[in-house]
Short mmCIF file of C-alpha atoms in Angstrom, two decimals:
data_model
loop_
_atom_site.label_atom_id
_atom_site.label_comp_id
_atom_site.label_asym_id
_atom_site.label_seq_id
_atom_site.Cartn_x
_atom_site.Cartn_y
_atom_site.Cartn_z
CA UNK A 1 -23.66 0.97 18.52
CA UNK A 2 -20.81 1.49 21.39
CA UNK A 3 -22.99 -1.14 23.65
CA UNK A 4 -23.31 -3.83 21.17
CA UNK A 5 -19.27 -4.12 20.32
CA UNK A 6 -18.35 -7.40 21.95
CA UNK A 7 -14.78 -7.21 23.16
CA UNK A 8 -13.58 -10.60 22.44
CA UNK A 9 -14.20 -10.73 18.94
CA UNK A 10 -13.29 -7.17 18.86
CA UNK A 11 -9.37 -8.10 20.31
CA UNK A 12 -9.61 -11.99 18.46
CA UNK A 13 -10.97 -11.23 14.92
CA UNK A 14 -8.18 -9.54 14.27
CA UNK A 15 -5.73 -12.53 14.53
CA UNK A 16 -7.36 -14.23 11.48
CA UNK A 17 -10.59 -13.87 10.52
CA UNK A 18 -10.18 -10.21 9.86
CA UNK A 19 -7.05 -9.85 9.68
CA UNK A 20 -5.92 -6.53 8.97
CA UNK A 21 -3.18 -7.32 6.68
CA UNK A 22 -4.40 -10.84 4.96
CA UNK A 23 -7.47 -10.38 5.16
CA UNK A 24 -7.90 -6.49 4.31
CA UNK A 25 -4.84 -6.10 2.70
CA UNK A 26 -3.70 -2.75 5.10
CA UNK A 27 0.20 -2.00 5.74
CA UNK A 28 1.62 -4.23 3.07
CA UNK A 29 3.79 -1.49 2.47
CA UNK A 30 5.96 -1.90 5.19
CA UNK A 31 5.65 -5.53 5.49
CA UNK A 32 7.86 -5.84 2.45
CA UNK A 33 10.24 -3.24 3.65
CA UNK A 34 11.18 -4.97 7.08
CA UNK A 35 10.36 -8.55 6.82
CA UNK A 36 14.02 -9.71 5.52
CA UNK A 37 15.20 -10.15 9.23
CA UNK A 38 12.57 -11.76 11.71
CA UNK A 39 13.62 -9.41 15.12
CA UNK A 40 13.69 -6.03 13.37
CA UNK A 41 10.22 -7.61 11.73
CA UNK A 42 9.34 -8.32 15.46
CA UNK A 43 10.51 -5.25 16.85
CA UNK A 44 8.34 -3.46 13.89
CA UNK A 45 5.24 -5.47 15.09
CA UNK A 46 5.58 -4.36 18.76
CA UNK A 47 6.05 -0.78 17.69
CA UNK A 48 3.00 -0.97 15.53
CA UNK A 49 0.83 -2.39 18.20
CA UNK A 50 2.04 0.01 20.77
CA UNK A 51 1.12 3.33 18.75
CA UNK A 52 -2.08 1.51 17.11
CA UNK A 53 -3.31 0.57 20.59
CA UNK A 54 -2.44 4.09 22.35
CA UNK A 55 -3.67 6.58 18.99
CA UNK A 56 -7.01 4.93 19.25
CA UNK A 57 -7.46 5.14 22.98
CA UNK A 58 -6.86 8.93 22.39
CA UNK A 59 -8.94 9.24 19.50
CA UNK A 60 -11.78 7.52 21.00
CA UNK A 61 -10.88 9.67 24.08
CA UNK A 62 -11.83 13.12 22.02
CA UNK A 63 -13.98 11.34 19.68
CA UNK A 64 -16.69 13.70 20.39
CA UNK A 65 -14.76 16.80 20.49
CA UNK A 66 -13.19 16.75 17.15
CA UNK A 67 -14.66 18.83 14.33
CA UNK A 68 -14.96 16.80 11.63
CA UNK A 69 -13.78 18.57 8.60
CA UNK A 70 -10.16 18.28 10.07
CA UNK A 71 -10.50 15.05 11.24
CA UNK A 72 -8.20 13.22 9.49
CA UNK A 73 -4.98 15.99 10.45
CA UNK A 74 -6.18 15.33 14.38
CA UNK A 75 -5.47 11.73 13.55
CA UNK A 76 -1.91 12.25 11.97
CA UNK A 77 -1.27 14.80 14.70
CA UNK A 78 -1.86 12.16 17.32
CA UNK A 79 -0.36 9.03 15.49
CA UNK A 80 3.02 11.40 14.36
CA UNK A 81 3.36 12.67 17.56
CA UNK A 82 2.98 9.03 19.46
CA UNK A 83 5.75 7.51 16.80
CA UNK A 84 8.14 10.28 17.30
CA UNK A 85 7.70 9.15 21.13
CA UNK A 86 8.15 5.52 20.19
CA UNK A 87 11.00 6.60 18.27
CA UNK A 88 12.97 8.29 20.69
CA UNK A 89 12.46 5.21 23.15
CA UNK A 90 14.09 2.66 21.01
CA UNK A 91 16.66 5.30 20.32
CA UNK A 92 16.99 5.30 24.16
CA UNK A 93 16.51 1.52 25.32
CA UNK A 94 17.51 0.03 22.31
CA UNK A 95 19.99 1.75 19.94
CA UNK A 96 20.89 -1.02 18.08
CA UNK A 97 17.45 -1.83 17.16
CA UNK A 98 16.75 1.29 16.63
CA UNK A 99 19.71 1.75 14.23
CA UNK A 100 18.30 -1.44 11.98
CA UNK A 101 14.96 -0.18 11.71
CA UNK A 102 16.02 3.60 11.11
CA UNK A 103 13.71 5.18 9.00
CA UNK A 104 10.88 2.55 9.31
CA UNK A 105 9.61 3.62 12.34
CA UNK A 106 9.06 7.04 10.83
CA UNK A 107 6.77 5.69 8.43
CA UNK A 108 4.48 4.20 10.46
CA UNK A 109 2.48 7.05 10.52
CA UNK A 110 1.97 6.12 7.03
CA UNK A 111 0.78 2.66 7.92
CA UNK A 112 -2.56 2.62 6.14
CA UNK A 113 -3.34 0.42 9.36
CA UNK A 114 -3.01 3.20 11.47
CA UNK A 115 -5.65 6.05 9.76
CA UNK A 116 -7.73 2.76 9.16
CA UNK A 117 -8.35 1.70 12.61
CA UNK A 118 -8.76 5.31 13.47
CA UNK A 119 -11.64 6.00 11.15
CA UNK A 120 -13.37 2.73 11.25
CA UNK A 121 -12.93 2.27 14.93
CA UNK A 122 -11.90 4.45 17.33
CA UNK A 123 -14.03 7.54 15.56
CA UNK A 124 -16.75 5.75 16.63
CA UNK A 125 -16.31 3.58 19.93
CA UNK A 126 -15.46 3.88 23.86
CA UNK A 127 -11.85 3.77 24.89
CA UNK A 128 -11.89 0.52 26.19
CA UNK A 129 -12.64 -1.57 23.42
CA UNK A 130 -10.60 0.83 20.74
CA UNK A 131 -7.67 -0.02 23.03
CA UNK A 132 -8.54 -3.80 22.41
CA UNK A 133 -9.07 -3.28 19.01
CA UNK A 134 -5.89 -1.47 18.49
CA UNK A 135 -3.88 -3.99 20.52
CA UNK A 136 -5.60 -6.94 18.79
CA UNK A 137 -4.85 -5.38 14.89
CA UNK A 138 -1.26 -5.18 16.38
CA UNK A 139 -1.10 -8.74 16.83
CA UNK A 140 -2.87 -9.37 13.79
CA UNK A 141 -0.08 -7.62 11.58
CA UNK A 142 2.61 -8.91 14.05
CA UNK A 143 1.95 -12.64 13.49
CA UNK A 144 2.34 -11.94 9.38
CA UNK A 145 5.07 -10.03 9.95
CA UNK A 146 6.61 -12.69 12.46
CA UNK A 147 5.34 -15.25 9.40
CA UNK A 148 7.13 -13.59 6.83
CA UNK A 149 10.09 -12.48 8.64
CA UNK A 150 10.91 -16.13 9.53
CA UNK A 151 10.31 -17.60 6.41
CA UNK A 152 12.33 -14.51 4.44
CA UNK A 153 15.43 -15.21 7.23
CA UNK A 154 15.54 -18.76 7.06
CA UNK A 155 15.88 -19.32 3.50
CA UNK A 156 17.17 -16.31 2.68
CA UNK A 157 20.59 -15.93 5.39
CA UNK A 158 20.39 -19.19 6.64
CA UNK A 159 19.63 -17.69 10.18
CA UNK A 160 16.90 -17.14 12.87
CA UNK A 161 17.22 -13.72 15.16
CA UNK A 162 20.35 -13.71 13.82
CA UNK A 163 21.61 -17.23 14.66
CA UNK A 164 22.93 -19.43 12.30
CA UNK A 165 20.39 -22.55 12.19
CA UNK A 166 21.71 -23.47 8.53
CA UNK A 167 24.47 -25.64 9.72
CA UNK A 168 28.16 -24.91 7.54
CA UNK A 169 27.91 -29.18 6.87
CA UNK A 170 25.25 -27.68 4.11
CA UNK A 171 26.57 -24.85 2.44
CA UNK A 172 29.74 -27.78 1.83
CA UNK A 173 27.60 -30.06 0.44
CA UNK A 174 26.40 -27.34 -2.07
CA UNK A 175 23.24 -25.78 -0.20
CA UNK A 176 23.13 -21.77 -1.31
CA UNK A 177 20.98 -18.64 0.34
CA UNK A 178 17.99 -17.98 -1.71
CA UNK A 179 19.24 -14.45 -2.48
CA UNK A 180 15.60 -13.56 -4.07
CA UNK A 181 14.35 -13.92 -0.43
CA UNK A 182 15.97 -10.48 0.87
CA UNK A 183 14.80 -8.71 -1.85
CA UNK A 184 11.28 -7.31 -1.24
CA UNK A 185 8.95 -9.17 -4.22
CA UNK A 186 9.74 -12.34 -2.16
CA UNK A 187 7.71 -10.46 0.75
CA UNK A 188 4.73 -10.27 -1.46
CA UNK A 189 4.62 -13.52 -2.66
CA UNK A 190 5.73 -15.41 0.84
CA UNK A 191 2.05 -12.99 1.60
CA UNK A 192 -0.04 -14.15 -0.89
CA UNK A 193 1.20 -17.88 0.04
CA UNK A 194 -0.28 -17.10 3.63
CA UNK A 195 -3.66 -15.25 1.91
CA UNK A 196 -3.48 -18.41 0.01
CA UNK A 197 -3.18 -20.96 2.91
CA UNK A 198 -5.78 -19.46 5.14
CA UNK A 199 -8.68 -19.24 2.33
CA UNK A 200 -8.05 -23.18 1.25
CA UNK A 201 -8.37 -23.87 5.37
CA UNK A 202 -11.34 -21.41 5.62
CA UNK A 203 -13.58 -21.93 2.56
CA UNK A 204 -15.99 -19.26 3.74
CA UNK A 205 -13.88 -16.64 3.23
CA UNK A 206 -13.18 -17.05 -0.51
CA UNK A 207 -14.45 -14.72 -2.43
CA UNK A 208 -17.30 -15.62 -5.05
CA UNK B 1 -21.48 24.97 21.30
CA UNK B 2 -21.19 24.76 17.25
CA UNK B 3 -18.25 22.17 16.26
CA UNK B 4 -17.61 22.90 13.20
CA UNK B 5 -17.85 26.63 13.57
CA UNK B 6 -14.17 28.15 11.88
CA UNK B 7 -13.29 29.45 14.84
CA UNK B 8 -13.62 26.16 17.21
CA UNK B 9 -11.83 24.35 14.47
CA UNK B 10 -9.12 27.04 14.53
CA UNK B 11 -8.67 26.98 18.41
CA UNK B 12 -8.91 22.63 18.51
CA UNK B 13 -5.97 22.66 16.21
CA UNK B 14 -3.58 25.17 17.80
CA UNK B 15 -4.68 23.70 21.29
CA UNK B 16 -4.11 20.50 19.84
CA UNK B 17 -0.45 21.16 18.20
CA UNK B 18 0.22 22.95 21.64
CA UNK B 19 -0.18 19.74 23.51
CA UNK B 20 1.60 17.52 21.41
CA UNK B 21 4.66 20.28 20.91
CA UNK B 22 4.82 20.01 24.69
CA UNK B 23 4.80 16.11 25.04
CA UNK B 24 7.15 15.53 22.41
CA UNK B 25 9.47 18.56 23.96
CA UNK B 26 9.56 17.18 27.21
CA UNK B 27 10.07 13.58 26.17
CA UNK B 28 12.89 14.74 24.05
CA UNK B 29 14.66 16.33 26.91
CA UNK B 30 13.94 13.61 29.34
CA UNK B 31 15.72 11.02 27.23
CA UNK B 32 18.00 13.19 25.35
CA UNK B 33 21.33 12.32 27.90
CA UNK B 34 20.83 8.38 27.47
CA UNK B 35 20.56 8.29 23.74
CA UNK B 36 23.41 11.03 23.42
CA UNK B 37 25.57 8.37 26.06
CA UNK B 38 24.34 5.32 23.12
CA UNK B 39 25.21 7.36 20.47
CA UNK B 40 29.04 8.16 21.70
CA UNK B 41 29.35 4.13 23.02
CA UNK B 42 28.27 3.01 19.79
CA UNK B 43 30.36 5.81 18.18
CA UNK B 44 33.47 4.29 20.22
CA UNK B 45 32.75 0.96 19.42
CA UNK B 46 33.19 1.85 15.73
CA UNK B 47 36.60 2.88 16.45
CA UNK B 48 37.73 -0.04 18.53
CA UNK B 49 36.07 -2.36 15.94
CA UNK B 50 38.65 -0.85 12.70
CA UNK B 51 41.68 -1.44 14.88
CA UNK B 52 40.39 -5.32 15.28
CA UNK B 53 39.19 -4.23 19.14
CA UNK B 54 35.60 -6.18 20.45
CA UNK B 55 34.66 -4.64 23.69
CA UNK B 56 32.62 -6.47 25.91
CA UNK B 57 28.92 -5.35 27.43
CA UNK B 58 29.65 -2.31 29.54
CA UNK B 59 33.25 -1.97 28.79
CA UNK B 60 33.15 0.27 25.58
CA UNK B 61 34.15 3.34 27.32
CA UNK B 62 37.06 1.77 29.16
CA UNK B 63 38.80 0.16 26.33
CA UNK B 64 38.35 3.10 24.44
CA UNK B 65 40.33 5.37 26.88
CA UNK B 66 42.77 1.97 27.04
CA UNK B 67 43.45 1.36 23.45
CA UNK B 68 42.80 5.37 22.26
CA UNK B 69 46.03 7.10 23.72
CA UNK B 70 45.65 10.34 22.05
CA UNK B 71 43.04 12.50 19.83
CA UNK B 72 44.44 15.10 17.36
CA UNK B 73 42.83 17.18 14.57
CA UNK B 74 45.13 17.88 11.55
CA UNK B 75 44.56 20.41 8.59
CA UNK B 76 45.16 19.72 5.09
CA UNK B 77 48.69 20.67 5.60
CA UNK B 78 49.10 18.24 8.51
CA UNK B 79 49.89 20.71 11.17
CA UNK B 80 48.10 19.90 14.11
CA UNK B 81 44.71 22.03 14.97
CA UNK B 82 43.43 21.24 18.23
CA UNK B 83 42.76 18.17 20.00
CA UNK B 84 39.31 17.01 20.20
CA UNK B 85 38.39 14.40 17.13
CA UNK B 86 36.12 13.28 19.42
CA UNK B 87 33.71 15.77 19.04
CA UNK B 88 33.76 16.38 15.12
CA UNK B 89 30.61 15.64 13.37
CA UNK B 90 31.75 14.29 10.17
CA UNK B 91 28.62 14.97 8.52
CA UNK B 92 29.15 18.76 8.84
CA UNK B 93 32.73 18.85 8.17
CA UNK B 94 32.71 16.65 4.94
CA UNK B 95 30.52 19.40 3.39
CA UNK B 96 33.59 21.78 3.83
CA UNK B 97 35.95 22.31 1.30
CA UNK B 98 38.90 20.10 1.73
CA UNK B 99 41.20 23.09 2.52
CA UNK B 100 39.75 24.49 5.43
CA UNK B 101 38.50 20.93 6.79
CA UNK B 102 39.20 19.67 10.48
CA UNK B 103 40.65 16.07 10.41
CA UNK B 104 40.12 14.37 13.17
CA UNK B 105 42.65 11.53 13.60
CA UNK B 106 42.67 8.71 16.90
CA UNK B 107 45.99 7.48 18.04
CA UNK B 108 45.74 4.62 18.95
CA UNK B 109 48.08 1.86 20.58
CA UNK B 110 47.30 -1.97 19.94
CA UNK B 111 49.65 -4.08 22.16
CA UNK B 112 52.26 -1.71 21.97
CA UNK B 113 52.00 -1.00 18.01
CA UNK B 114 50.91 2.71 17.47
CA UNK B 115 48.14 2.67 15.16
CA UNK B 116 46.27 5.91 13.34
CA UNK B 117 42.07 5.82 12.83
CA UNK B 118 40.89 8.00 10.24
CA UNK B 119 37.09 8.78 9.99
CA UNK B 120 35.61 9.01 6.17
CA UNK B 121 32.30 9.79 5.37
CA UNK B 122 30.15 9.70 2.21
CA UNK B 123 27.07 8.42 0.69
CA UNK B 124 25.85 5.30 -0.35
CA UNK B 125 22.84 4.01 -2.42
CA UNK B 126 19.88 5.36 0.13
CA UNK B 127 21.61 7.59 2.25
CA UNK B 128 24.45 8.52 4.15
CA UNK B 129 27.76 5.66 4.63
CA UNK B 130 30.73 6.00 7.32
CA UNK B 131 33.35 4.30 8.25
CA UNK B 132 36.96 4.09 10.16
CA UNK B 133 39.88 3.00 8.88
CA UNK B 134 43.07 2.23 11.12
CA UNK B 135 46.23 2.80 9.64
CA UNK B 136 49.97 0.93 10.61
CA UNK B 137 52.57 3.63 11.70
CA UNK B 138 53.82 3.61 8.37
CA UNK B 139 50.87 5.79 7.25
CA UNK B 140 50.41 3.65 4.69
CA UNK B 141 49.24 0.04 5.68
CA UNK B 142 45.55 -0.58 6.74
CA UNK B 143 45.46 -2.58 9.97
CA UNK B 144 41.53 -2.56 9.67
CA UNK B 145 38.41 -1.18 8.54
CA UNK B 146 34.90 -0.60 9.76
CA UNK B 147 32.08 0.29 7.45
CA UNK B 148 28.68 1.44 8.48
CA UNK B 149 25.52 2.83 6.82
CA UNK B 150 21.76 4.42 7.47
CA UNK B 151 19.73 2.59 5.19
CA UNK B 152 21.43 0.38 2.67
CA UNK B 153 19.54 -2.32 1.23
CA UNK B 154 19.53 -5.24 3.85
CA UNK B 155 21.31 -8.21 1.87
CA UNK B 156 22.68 -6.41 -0.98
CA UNK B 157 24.21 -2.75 -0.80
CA UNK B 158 23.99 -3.48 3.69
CA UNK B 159 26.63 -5.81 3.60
CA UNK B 160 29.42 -2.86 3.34
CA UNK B 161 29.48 -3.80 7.46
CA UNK B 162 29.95 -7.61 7.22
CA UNK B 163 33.36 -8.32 7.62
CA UNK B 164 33.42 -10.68 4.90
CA UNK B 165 33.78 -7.04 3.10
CA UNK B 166 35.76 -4.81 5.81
CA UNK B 167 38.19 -7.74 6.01
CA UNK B 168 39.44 -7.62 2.74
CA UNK B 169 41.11 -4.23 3.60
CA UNK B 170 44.11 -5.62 5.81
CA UNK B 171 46.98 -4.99 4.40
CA UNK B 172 46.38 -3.20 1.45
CA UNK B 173 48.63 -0.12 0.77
CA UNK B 174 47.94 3.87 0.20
CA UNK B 175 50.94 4.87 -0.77
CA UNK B 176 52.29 2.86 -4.25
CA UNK B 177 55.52 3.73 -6.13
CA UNK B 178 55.66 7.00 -4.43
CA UNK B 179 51.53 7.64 -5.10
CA UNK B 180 48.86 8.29 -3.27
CA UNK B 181 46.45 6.17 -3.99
CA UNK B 182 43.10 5.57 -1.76
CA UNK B 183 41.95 1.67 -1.73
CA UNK B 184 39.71 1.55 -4.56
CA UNK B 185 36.53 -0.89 -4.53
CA UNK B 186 36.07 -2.88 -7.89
CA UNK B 187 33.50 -5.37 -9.23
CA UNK B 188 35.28 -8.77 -9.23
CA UNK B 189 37.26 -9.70 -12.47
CA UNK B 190 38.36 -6.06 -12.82
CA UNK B 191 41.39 -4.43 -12.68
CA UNK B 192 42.46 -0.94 -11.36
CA UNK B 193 43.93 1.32 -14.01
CA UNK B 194 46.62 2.89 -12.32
CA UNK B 195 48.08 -0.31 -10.08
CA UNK B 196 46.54 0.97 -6.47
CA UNK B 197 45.70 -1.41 -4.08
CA UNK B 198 41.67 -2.56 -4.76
CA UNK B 199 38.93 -5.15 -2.81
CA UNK B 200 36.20 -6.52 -4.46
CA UNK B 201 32.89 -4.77 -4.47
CA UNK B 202 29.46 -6.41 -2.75
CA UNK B 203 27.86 -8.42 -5.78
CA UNK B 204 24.11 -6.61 -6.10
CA UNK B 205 25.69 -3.51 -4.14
CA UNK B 206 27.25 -1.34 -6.99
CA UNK B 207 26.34 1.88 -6.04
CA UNK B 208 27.41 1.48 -2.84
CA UNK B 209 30.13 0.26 -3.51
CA UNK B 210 30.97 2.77 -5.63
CA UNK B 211 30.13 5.28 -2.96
CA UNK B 212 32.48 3.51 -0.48
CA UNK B 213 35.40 4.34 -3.09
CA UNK B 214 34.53 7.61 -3.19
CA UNK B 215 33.99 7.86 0.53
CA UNK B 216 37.75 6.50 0.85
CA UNK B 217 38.97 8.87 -1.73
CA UNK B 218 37.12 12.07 -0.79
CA UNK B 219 37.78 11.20 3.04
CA UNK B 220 41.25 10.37 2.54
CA UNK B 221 42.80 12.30 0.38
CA UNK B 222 43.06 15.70 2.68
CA UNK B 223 45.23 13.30 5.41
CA UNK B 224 47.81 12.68 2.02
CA UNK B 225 50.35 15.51 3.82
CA UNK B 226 50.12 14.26 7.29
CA UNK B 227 50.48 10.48 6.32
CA UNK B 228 53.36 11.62 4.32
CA UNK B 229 54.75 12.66 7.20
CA UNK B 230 54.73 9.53 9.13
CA UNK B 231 55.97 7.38 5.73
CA UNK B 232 58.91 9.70 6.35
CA UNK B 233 59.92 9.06 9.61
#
């Protein structure tokens, strides 16, 4: 099986076709919980892609050494362990992100992503293209994230990374925040609008 | 070699564990001096910001030593304790009972005005809240306010640290008719019972807003005897 994985759709399906969080409907969890801003959303993204990419090049690395009754607790181990590191980086490099995200990161060992990508993939390929696969699901969940984020900032503060883009001639005039945008149901729906988008443009992938 | 003997399972696991112990350990301690040195900026930004102060990139440490002439820690009593508010984890030391509390307290001098930062510290909706509040030399007048919390809901309860909220505490009195009264917070169209000073709450934030007038009253309160003091003088 290793020898017939073809890298490029392994690190492009990802993006769209098989998308991990539009298409199989992984991490949805904390897409609604950090969505509301678009750079802690990014931030999230890059975090996600880093430890995704890195616990399946281990895992794929000791693939054949793990007993497989305890499987699953070798995965955690590994993925807990890589976001504390990931963690105490940002902490490091980039308090103030760090301090917006807070607990977030922590649960991204709870990303159902994560132990997804781990079983399906990385249990049962070479290091190479896990590492591809991990990096491409990272992108994957990054560009909804980005999606969301941008959609959830915009019409919900009237900003972009922070910046005002609403201009104040608007809010005179009468223009108000969407308030419902910040809160997280407005995640899942701005979601199913994408799920909703991408099976009009790709009529093969509605379901019968 | 059988892998999924007991005993091979047993070893993988503490091996495994052993490794990981190890590389978190040693990442902890390589990077443990750089976050402690962001944690103490950011912690002396917080003061500068309540008495109105915006350091520039880089310069946080300087204009704190510039604008914070003198640290003191006070008891309940207000008889000076020691020296180093600095170093006071308010988290601890709001768990202690009021009495035996250490209250750190920054002088401070603005342009030749002496000004007084008080930590508080309390909880909000989702976790912990903290904030600084600078005080005139009257002991009595707020000259500003900074608010700051862990995990309060972005848009709602998170907007204690706009200062579209802090703001509203300028001015606003402790002491009335004699009283001491901590600034209360109160949803808009309401009116304080007893005539103390109030701001409005964050609309969609109650509970922490709430827990910021509790935070002001809890973290307050124990300065009452040393503030009276300076109202004297």
């Amino acid at each position: 099986m290793a020898d017939k994985v073809n890298n490029r759709s392994v690190f492009f399906n990802p993006f769209a076709k098989d998308n991990p969080v539009v298409v199989q409907v992984l991490g949805i969890c904390s897409v609604l919980a950090v969505t509301a801003k678009l750079e802690p959303a990014m931030v999230m993204g890059l975090s996600v892609t880093v430890v995704l990419a890195f616990s399946n090049v281990i895992i794929s690395l000791i693939r054949k050494t793990i007993p497989v009754n305890i499987r699953i607790i070798v995965q955690l181990v590994v993925v807990a362990g890589l976001v504390v590191i990931v963690n105490e980086t940002l902490k490091a490099f980039a308090y103030d992100v760090s301090k917006q995200l807070s607990v977030f990161i922590g649960l991204i060992i709870t990303n159902c992503i994560l132990m997804g990508r781990l079983e399906a993939f990385a249990m049962a390929n070479k290091p190479w293209p896990s590492f591809l696969d991990g990096v491409g699901n990272g992108i994957g969940y990054t560009i909804v994230l980005a999606i969301t984020g941008f959609v959830r900032e915009l019409l919900g503060s009237g900003t972009l990374w922070g910046f005002q883009v609403v201009p104040q001639s608007w809010y005179d005039a009468g223009y108000v925040n969407n308030g419902l945008m910040i809160l997280p149901p407005m995640a899942l729906i701005v979601v199913a609008c994408i799920i909703w988008a991408q099976r009009h443009f790709n009529p093969d992938m509605q379901e019968k | 070699m059988n892998k999924q003997s007991s005993i091979y399972t047993i070893v993988y696991i503490v091996v495994l564990a052993g490794v990981v112990g190890a590389v978190l350990a040693m990442t902890s301690m390589g990077l443990r001096s750089r976050q402690q040195a962001n944690i103490d900026a950011d912690k002396m930004r917080q003061i500068l910001s309540a008495i109105r102060i915006v350091p520039e990139n880089g310069m946080i440490a300087q204009d704190f030593d510039k604008y914070v002439t003198r640290q003191i820690v006070v008891n309940e009593k207000g008889d000076s304790i020691g020296n180093d508010a600095f170093g006071i984890d308010m988290a601890t030391e709001s768990k202690v009972a009021a009495a035996e509390r250490r209250l750190p307290l920054y002088v401070c001098d603005v342009d030749g005005a002496r000004k007084y930062v008080v930590p508080v510290y309390g909880a909000g909706l989702w976790g912990p809240i903290w904030g600084y509040v600078a005080l005139d030399s009257d002991g009595s007048t707020i000259y500003g306010a900074y608010f700051a919390h862990e995990g309060e809901t972005p848009g709602l309860g998170a907007e204690i640290e706009k200062p579209a909220f802090s703001d509203q505490f300028r001015g606003k009195e402790l002491w009335k008719h004699g009283e001491f009264y901590p600034v209360n917070v109160l949803k808009k169209g309401t009116k304080p019972t007893a005539g103390e000073d109030y701001v409005d709450a964050v609309s969609g934030g109650t509970i922490t807003s709430k827990g910021v007038a509790a935070m002001l009253d809890s973290g307050l309160t124990p300065y009452k005897a040393y503030l009276q003091s300076l109202t004297a003088k």
